[in-house]
PDB file of C-alpha atoms in Angstrom:
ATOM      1  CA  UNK U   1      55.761  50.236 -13.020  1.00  0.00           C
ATOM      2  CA  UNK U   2      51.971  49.059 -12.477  1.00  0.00           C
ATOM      3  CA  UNK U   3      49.533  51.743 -11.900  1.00  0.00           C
ATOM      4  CA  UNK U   4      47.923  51.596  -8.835  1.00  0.00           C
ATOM      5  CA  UNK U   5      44.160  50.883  -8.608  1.00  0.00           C
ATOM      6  CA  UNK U   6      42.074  48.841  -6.893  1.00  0.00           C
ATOM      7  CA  UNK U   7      42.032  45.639  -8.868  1.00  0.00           C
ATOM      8  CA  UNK U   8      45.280  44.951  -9.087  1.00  0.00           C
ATOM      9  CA  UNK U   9      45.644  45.304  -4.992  1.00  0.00           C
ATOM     10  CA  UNK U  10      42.446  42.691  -5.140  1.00  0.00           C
ATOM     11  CA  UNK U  11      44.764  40.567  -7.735  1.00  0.00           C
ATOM     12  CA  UNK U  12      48.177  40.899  -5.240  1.00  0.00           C
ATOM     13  CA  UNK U  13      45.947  39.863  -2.104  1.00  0.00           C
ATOM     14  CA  UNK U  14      43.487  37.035  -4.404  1.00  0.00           C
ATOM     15  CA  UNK U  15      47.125  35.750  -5.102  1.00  0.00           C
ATOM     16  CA  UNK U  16      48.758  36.253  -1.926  1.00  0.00           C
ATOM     17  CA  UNK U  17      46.144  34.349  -0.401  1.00  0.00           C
ATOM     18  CA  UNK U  18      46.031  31.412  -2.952  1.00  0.00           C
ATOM     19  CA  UNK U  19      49.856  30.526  -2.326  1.00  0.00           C
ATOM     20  CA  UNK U  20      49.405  30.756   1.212  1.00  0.00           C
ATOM     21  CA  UNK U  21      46.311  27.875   0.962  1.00  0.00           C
ATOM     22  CA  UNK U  22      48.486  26.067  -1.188  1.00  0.00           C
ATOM     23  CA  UNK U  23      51.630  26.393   1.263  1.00  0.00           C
ATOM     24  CA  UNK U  24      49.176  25.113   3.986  1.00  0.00           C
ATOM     25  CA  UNK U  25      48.152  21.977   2.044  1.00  0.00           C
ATOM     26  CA  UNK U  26      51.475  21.290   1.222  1.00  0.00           C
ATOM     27  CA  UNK U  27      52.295  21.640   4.741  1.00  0.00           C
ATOM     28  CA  UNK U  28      49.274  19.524   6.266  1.00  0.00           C
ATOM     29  CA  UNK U  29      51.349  16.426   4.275  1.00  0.00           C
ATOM     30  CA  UNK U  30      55.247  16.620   4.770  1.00  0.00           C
ATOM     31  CA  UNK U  31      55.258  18.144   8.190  1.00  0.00           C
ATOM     32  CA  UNK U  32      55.003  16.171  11.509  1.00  0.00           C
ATOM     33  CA  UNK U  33      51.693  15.848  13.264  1.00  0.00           C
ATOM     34  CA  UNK U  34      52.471  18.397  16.296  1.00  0.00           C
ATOM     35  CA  UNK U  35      51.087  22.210  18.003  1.00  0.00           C
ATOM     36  CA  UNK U  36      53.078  23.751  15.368  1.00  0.00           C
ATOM     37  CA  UNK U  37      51.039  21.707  12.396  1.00  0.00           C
ATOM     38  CA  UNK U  38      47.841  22.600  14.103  1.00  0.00           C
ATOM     39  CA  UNK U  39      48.309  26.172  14.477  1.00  0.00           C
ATOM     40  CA  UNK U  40      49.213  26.727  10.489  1.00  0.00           C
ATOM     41  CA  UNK U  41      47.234  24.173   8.923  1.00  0.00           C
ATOM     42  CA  UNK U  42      43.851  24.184  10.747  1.00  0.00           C
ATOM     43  CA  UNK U  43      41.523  25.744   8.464  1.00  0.00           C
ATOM     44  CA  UNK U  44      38.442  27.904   9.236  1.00  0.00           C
ATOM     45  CA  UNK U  45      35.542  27.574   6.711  1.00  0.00           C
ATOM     46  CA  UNK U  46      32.896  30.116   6.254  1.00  0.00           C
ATOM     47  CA  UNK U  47      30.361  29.478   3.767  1.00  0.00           C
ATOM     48  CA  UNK U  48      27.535  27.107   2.717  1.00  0.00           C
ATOM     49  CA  UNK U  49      27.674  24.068   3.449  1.00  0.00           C
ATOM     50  CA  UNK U  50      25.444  22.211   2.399  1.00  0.00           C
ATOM     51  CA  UNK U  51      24.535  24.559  -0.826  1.00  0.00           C
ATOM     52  CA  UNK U  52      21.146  25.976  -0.709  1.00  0.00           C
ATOM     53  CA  UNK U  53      18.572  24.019  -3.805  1.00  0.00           C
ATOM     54  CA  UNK U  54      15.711  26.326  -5.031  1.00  0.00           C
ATOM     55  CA  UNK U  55      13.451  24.483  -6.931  1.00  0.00           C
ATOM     56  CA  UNK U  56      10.958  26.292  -9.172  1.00  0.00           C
ATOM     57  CA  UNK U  57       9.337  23.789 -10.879  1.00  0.00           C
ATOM     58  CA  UNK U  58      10.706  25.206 -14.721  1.00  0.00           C
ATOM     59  CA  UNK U  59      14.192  25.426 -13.238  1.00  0.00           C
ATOM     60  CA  UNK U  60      16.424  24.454 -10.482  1.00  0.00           C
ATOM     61  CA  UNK U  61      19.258  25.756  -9.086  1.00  0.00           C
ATOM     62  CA  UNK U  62      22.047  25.533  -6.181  1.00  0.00           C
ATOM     63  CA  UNK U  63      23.844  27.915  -4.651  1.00  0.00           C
ATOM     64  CA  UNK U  64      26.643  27.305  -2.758  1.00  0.00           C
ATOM     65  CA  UNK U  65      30.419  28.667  -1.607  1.00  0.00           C
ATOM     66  CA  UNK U  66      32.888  27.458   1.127  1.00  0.00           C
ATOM     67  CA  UNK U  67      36.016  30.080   1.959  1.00  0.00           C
ATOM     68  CA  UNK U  68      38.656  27.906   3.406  1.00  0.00           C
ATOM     69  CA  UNK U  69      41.253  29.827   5.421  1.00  0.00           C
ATOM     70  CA  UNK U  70      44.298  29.031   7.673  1.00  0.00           C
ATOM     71  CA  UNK U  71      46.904  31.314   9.131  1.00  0.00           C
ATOM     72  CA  UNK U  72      49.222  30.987   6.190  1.00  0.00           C
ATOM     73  CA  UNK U  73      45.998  32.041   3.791  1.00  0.00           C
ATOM     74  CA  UNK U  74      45.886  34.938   5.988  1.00  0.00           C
ATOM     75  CA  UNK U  75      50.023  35.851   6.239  1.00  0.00           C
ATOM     76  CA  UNK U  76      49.592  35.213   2.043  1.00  0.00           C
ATOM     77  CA  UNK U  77      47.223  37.574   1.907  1.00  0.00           C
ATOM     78  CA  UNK U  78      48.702  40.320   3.931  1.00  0.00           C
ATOM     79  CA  UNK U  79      51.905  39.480   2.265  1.00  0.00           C
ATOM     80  CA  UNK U  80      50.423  39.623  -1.498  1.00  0.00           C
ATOM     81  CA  UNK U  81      49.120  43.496  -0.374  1.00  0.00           C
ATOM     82  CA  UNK U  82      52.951  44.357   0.839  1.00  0.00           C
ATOM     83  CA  UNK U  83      54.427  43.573  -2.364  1.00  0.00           C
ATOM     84  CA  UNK U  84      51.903  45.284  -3.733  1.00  0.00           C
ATOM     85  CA  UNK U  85      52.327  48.424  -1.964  1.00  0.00           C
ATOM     86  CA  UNK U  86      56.513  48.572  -2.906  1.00  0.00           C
ATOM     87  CA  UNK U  87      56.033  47.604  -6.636  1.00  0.00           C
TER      88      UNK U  87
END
């Protein structure tokens, strides 16, 4: 039995989330072009984009991150904190 604490919930749903981007890729290939493709595979992304340069002369550095997420992301997610809750 896992304890309980607030990392591994974070791990289940990190997880969760992962497989359901994955699922969605996989999806975006084998399945027909259709409302039903559209509706699991479009993807939100929230983030930078472009990344953000900061020169200072002695050193330079970019920051950047893009989140992509679809609805199966999202049902990963939500499905990674379920099994986490009856483990």
């Amino acid at each position: 039995m896992l304890k309980k604490s607030g990392s591994y919930l974070l791990l289940f749903i990190f997880i969760g989330g992962l497989l359901g981007s994955i699922l969605g890729e996989i999806l975006q290939v084998v399945a027909p072009q259709g409302t039903v493709q559209n509706i699991f595979v479009q993807a939100l992304n929230l983030g930078l984009d472009p990344p953000v340069t900061v020169n200072l002369v002695l050193i330079k550095f970019t920051l950047g991150f893009l989140l992509k997420m679809n609805l199966l992301t999202v049902l990963g997610m939500f499905l990674g904190a379920y099994v986490y809750k009856h483990v």
